[in-house]
PDB file of C-alpha atoms and ligand atoms in Angstrom:
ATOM      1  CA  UNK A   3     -31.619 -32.125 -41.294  1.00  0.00           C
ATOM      2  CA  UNK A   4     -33.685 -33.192 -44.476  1.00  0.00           C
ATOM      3  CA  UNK A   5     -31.723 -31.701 -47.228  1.00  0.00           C
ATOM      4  CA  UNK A   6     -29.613 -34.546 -48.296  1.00  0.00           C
ATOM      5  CA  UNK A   7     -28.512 -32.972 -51.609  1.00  0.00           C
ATOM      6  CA  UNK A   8     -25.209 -31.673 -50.228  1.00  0.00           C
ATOM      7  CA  UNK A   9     -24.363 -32.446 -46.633  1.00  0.00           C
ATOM      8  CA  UNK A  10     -22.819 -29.596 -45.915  1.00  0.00           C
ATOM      9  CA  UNK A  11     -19.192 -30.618 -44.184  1.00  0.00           C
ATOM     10  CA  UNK A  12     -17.109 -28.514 -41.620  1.00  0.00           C
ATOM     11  CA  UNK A  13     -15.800 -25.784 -43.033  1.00  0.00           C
ATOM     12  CA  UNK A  14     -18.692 -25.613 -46.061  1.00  0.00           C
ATOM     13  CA  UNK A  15     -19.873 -22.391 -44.154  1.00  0.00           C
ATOM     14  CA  UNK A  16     -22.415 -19.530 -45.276  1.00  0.00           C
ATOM     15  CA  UNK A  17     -20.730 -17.554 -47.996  1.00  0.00           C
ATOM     16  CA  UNK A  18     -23.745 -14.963 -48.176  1.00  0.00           C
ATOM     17  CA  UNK A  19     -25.310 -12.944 -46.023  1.00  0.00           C
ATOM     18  CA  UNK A  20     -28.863 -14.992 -45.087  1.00  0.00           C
ATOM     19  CA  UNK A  21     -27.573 -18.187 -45.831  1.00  0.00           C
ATOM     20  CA  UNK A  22     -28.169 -20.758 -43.563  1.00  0.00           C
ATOM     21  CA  UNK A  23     -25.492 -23.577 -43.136  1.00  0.00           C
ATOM     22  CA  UNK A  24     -25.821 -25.915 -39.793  1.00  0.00           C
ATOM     23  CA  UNK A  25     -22.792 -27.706 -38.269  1.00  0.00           C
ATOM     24  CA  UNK A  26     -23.360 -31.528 -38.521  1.00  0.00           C
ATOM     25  CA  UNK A  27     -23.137 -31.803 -34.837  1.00  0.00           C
ATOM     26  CA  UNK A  28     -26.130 -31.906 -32.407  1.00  0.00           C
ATOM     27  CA  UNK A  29     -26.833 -32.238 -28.726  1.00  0.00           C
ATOM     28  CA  UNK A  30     -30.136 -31.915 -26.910  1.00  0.00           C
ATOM     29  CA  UNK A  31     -31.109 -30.657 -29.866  1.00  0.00           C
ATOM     30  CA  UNK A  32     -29.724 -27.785 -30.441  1.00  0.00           C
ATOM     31  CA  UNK A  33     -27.887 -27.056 -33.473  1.00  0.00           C
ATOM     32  CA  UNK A  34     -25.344 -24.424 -34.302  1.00  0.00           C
ATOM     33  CA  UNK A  35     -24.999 -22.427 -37.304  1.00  0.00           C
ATOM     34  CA  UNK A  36     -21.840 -22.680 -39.227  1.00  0.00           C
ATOM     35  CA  UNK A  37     -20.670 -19.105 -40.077  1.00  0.00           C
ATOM     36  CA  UNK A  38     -17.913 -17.206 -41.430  1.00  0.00           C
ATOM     37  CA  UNK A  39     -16.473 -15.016 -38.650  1.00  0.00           C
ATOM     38  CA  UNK A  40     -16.436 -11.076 -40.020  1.00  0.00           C
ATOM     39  CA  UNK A  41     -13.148 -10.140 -41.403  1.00  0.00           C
ATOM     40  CA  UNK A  42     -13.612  -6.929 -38.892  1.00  0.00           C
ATOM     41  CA  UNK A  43     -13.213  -9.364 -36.284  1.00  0.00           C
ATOM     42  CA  UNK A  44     -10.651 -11.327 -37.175  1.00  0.00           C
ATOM     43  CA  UNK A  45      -8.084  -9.427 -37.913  1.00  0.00           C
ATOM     44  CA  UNK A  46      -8.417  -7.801 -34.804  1.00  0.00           C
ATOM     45  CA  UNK A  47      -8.106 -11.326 -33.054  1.00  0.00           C
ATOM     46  CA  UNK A  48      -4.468 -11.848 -35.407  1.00  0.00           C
ATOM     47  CA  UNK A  49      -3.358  -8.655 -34.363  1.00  0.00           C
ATOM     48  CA  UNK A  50      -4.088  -9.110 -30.868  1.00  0.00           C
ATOM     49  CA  UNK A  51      -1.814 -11.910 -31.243  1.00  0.00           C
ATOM     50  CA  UNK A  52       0.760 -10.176 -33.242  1.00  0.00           C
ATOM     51  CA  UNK A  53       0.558  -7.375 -30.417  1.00  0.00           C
ATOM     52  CA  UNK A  54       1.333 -10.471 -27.901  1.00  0.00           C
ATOM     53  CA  UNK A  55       4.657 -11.043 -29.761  1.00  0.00           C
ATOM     54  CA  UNK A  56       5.686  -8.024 -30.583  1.00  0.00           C
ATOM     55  CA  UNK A  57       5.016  -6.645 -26.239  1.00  0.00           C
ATOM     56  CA  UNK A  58       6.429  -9.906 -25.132  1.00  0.00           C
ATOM     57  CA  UNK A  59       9.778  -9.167 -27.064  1.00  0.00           C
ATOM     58  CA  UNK A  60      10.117  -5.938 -26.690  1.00  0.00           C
ATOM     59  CA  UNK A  61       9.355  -5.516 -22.691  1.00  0.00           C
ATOM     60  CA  UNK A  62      10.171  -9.149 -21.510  1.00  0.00           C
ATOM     61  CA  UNK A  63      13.108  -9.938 -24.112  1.00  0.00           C
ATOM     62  CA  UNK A  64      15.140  -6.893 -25.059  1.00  0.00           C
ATOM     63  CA  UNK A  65      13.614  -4.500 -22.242  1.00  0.00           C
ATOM     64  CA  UNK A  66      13.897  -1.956 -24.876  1.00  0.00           C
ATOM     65  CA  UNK A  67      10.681  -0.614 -22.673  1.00  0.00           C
ATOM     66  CA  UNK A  68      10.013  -0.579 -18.803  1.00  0.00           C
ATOM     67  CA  UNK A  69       6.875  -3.058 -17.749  1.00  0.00           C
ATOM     68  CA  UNK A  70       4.542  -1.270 -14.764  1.00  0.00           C
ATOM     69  CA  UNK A  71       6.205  -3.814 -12.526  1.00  0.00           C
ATOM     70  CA  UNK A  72       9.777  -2.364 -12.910  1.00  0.00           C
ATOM     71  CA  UNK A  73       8.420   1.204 -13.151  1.00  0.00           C
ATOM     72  CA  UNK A  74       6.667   0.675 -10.205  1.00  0.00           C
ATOM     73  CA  UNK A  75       9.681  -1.120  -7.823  1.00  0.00           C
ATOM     74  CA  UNK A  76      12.285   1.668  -8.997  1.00  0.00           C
ATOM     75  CA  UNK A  77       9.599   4.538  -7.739  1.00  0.00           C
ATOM     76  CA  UNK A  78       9.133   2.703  -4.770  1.00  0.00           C
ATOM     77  CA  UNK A  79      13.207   1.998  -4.070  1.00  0.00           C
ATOM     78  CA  UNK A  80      13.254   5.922  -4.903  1.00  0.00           C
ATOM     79  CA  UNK A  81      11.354   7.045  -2.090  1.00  0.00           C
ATOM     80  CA  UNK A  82      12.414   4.335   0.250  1.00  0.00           C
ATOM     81  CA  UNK A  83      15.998   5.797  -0.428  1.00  0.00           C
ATOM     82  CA  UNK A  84      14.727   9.846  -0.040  1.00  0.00           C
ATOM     83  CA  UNK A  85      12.931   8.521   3.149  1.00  0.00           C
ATOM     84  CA  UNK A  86      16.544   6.652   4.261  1.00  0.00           C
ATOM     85  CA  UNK A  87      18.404   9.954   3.619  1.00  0.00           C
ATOM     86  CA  UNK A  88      15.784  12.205   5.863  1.00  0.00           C
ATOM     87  CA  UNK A  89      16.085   9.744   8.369  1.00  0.00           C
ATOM     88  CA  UNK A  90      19.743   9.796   8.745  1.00  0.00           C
ATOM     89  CA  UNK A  91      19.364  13.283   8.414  1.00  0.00           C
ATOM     90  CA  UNK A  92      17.441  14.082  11.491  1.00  0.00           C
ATOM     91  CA  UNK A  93      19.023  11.546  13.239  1.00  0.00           C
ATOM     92  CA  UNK A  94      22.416  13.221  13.119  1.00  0.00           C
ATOM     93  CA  UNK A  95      20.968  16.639  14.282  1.00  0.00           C
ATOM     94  CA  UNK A  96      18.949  14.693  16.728  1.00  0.00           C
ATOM     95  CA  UNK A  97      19.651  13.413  20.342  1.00  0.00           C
ATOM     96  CA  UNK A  98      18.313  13.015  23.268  1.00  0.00           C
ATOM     97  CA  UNK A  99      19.961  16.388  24.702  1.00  0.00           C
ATOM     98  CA  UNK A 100      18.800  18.647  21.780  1.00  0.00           C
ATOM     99  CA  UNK A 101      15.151  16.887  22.384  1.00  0.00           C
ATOM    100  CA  UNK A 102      14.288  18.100  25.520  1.00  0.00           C
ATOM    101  CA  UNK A 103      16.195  21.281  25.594  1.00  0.00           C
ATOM    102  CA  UNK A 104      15.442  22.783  22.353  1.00  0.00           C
ATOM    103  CA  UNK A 105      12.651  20.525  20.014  1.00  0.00           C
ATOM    104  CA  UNK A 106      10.412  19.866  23.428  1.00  0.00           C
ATOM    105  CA  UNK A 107      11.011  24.321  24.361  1.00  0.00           C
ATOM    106  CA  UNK A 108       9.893  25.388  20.982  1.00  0.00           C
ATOM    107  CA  UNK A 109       6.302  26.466  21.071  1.00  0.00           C
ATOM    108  CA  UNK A 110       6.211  26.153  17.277  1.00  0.00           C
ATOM    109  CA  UNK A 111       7.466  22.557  17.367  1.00  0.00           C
ATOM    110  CA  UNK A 112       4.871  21.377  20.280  1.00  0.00           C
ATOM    111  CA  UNK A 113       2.293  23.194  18.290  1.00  0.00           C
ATOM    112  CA  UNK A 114       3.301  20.847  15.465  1.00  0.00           C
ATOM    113  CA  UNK A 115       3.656  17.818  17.650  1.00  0.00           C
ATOM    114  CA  UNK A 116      -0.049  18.277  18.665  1.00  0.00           C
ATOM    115  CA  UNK A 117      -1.284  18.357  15.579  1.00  0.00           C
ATOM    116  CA  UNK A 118       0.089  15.389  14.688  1.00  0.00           C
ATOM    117  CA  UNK A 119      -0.818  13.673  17.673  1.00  0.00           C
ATOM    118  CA  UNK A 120      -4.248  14.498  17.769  1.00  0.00           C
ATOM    119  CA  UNK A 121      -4.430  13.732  13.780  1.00  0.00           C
ATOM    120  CA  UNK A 122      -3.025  10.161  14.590  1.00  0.00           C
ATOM    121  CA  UNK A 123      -2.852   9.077  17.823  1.00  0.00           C
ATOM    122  CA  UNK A 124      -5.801  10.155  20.156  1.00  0.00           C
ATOM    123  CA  UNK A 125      -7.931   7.413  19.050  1.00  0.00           C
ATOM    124  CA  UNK A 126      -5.279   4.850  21.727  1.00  0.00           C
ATOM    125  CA  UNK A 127      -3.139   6.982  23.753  1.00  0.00           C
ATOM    126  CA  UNK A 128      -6.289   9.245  24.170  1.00  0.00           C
ATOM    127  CA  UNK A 129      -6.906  13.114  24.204  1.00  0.00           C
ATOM    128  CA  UNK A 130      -4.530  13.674  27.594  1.00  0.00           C
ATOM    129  CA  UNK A 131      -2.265  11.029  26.624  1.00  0.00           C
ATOM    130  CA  UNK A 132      -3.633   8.843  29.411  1.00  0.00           C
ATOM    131  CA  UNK A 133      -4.957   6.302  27.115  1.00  0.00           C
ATOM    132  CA  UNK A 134      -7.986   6.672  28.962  1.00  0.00           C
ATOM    133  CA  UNK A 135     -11.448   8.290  27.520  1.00  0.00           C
ATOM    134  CA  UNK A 136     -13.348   9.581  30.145  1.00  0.00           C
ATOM    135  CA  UNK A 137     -17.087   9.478  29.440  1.00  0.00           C
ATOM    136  CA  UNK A 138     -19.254  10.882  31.804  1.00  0.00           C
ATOM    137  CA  UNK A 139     -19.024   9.003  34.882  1.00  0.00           C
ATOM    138  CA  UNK A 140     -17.778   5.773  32.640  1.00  0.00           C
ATOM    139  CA  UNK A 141     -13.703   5.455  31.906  1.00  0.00           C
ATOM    140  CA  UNK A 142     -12.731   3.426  28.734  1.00  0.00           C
ATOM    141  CA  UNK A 143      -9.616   2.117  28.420  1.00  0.00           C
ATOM    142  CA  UNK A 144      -7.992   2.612  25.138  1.00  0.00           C
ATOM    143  CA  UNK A 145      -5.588   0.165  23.241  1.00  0.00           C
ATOM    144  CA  UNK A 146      -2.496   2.474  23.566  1.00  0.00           C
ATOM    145  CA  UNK A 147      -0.402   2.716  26.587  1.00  0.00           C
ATOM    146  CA  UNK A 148      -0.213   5.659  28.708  1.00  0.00           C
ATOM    147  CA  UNK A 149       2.565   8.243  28.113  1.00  0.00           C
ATOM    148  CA  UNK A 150       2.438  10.679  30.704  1.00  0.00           C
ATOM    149  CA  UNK A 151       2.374   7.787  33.603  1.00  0.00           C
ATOM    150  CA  UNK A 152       6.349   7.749  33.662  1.00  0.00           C
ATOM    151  CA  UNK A 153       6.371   4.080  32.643  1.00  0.00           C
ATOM    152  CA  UNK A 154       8.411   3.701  29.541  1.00  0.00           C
ATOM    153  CA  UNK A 155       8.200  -0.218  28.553  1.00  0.00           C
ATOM    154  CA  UNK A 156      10.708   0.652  25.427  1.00  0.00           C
ATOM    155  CA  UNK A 157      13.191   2.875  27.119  1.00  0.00           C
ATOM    156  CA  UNK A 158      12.638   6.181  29.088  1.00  0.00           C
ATOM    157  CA  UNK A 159      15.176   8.572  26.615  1.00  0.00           C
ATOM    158  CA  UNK A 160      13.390  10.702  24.365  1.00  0.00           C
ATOM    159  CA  UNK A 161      15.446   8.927  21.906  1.00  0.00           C
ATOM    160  CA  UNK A 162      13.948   5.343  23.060  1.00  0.00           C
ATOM    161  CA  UNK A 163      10.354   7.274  22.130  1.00  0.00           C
ATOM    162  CA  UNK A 164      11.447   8.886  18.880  1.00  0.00           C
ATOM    163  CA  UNK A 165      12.539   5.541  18.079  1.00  0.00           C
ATOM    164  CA  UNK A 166       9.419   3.097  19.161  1.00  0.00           C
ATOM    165  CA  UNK A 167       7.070   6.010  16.977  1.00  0.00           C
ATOM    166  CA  UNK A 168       9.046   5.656  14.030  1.00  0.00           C
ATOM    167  CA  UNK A 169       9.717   2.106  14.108  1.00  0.00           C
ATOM    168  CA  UNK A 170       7.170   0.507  15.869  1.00  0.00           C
ATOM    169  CA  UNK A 171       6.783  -2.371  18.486  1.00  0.00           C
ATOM    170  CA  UNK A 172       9.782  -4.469  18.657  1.00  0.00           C
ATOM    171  CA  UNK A 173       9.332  -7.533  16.255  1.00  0.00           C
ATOM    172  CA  UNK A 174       9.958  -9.778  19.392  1.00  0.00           C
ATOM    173  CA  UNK A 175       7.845  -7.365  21.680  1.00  0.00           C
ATOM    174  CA  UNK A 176       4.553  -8.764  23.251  1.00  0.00           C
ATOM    175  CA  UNK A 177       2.700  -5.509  22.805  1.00  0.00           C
ATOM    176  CA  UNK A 178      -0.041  -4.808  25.268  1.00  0.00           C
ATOM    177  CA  UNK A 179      -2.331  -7.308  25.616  1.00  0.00           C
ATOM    178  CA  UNK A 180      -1.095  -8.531  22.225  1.00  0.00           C
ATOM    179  CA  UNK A 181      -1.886  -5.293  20.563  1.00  0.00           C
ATOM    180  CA  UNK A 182       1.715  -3.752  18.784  1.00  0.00           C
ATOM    181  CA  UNK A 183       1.967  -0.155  17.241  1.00  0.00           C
ATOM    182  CA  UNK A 184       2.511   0.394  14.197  1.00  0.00           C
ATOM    183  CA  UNK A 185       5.222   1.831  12.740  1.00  0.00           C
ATOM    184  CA  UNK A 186       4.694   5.180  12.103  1.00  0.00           C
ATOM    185  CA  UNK A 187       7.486   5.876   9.383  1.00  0.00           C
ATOM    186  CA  UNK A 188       5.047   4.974   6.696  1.00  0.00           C
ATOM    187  CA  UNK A 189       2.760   7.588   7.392  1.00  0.00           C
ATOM    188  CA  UNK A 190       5.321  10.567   8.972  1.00  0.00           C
ATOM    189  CA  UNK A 191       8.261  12.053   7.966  1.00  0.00           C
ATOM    190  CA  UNK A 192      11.003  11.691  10.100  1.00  0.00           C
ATOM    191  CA  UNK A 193      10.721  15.817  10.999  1.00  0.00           C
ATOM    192  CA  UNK A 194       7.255  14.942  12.244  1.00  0.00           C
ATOM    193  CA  UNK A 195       8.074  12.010  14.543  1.00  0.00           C
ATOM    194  CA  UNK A 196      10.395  14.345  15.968  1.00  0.00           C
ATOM    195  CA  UNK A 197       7.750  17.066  16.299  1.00  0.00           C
ATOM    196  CA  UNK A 198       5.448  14.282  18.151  1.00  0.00           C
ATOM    197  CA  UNK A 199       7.626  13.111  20.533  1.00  0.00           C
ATOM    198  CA  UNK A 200       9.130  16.535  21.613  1.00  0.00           C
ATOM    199  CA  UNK A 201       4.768  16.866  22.376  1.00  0.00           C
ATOM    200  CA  UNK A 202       5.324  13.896  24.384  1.00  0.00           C
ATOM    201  CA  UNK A 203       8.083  15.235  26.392  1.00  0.00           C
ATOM    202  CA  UNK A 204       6.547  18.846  26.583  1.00  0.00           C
ATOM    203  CA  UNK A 205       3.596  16.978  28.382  1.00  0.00           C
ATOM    204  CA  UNK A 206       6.211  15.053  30.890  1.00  0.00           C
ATOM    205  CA  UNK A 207       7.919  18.189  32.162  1.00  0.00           C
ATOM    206  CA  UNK A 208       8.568  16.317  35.557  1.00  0.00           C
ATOM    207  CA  UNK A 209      10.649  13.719  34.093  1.00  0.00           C
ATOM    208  CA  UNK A 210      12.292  15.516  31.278  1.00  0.00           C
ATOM    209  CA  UNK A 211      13.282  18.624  33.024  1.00  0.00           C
ATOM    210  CA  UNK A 212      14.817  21.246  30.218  1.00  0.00           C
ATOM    211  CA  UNK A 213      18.090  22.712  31.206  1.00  0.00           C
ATOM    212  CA  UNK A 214      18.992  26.440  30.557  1.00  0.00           C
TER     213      UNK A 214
HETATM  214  C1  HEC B 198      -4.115   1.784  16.888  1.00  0.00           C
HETATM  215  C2  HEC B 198      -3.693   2.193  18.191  1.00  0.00           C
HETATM  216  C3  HEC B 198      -2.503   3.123  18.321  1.00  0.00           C
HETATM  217  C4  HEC B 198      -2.265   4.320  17.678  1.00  0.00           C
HETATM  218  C5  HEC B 198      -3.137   5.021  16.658  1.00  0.00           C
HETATM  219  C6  HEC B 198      -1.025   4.815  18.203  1.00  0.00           C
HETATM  220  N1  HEC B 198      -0.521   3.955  19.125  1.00  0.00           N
HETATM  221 FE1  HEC B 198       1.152   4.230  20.230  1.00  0.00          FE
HETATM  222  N2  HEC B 198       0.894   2.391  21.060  1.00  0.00           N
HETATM  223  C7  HEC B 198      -0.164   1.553  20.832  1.00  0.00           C
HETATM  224  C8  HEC B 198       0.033   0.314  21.542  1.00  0.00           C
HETATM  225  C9  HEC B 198      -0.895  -0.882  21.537  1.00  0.00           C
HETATM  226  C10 HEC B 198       1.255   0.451  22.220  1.00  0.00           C
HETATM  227  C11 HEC B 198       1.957  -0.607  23.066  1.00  0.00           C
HETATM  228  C12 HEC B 198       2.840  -1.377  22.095  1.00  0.00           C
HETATM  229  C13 HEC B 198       3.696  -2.426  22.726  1.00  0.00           C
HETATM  230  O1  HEC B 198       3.684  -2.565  23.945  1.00  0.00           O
HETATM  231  O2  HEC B 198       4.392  -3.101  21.952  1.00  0.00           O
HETATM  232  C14 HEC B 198       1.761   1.774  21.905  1.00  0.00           C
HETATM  233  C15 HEC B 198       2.955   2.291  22.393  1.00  0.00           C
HETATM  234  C16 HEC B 198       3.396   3.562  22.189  1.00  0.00           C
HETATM  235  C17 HEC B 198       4.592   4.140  22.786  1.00  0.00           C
HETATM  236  C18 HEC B 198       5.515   3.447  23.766  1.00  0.00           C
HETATM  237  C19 HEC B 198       5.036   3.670  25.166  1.00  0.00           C
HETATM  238  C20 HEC B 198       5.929   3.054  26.188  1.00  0.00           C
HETATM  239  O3  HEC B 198       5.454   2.823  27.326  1.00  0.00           O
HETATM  240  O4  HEC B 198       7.112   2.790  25.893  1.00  0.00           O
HETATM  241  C21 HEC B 198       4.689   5.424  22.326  1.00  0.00           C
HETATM  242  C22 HEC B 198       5.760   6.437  22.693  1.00  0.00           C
HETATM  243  C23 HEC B 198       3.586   5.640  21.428  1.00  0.00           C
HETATM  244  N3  HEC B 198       2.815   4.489  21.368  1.00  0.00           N
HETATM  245  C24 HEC B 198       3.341   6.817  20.743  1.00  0.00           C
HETATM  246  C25 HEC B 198       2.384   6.961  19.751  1.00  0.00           C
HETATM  247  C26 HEC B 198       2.271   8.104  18.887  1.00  0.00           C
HETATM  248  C27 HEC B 198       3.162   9.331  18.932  1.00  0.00           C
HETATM  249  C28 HEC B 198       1.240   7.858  18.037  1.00  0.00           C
HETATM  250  C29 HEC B 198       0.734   8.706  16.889  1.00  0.00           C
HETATM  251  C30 HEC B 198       1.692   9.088  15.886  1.00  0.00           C
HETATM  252  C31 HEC B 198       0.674   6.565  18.409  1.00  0.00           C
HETATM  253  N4  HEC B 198       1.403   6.056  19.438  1.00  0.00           N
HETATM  254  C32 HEC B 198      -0.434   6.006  17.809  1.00  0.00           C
HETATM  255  C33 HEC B 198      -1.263   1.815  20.039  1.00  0.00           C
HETATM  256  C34 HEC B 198      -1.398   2.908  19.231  1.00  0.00           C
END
């Protein structure tokens, strides 16, 4: 910079619209301009930070509101309790008795059963429940274990079955060649596991013989 008359100093910046007022620094050349910031813009940058306080108190100090994070764990322990309380419910009409001789008899509830089974669990235990797809002259194995070949590797009472759906594998279980199932609670309601595994009995009617 040539004009020597008035260096201008930091702070000394454009007071009119056109002027041009350089900061003193320089690197590589290039130069910056020392202007005022708009007014528009900074106030909105002190009330952002008066917003700051103001949230910060109000949702982390007093909790005179609810964040997202505590709205968000009370919905969740809401459902986790309706979801306890169907459980418990069907499990106190359910046994292994009123499985085969009434859920696993009703054409309604097999009809149901099948639904949900071929909705969720064709894709390993396969369309026959053989956990075998037969292509052509080629037979792939699928990831799921068979359920109509009388081995039951988590118990053989329809309530051992209700249970291994809704649950899952065992924590401790191997699985089947390392592969576990899921459990299936997150995605059914209790009602429905019930419906699926009186399907799964309905299709064993060897080994879970209903009694008049
Ligand atoms: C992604 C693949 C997959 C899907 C989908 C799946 N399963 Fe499974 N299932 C498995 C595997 C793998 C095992 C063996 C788990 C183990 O041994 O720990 C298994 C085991 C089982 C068993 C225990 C069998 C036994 O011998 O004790 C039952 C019952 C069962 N599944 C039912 C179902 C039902 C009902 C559904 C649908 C709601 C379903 N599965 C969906 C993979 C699957």
């Amino acid at each position: 910079m040539s004009d020597t008359s008035s260096e201008p100093k930091r702070g000394d910046f454009a007071k009119h619209k056109g002027e041009v007022i350089l900061r003193e620094h320089e690197y590589d050349g290039i130069q910056e301009y020392d202007q005022k910031l708009p007014n528009w813009w900074l106030f909105t940058f002190y009330g952002a930070i008066a917003w700051f306080a103001i949230y910060w108190f109000l949702y982390y100090q007093t909790h005179s509101f609810r964040s997202d994070r505590e709205i968000i764990v009370a919905e969740m322990s809401a459902i986790h309790e309706k979801k306890a309380k169907e459980l418990e419910a069907t499990l106190a009409s359910l046994n292994d008795q009123t499985l085969i001789n009434q859920w696993s008899t009703d054409a309604g509830i097999v009809a149901n059963g099948e639904v949900i089974y071929t909705t969720n669990c064709v894709a390993c235990h396969g369309a026959d429940l053989s956990a075998v797809m037969v292509a052509g002259e080629v037979k792939i194995p699928l990831p799921g274990r068979s359920l109509i070949d009388g081995v039951w590797e988590y118990g053989n009472k329809p309530m051992d079955i209700f249970k291994i759906i809704n649950a899952g594998s065992p924590v401790d279980a191997k699985g089947l060649n390392g592969a576990k199932m899921q459990a299936w609670n997150v995605m059914l309601t209790p009602k429905q596991v019930a419906e699926v595994t009186a399907y799964i009995i309905a299709k064993n009617p060897k080994e879970f013989a209903a009694q008049p």
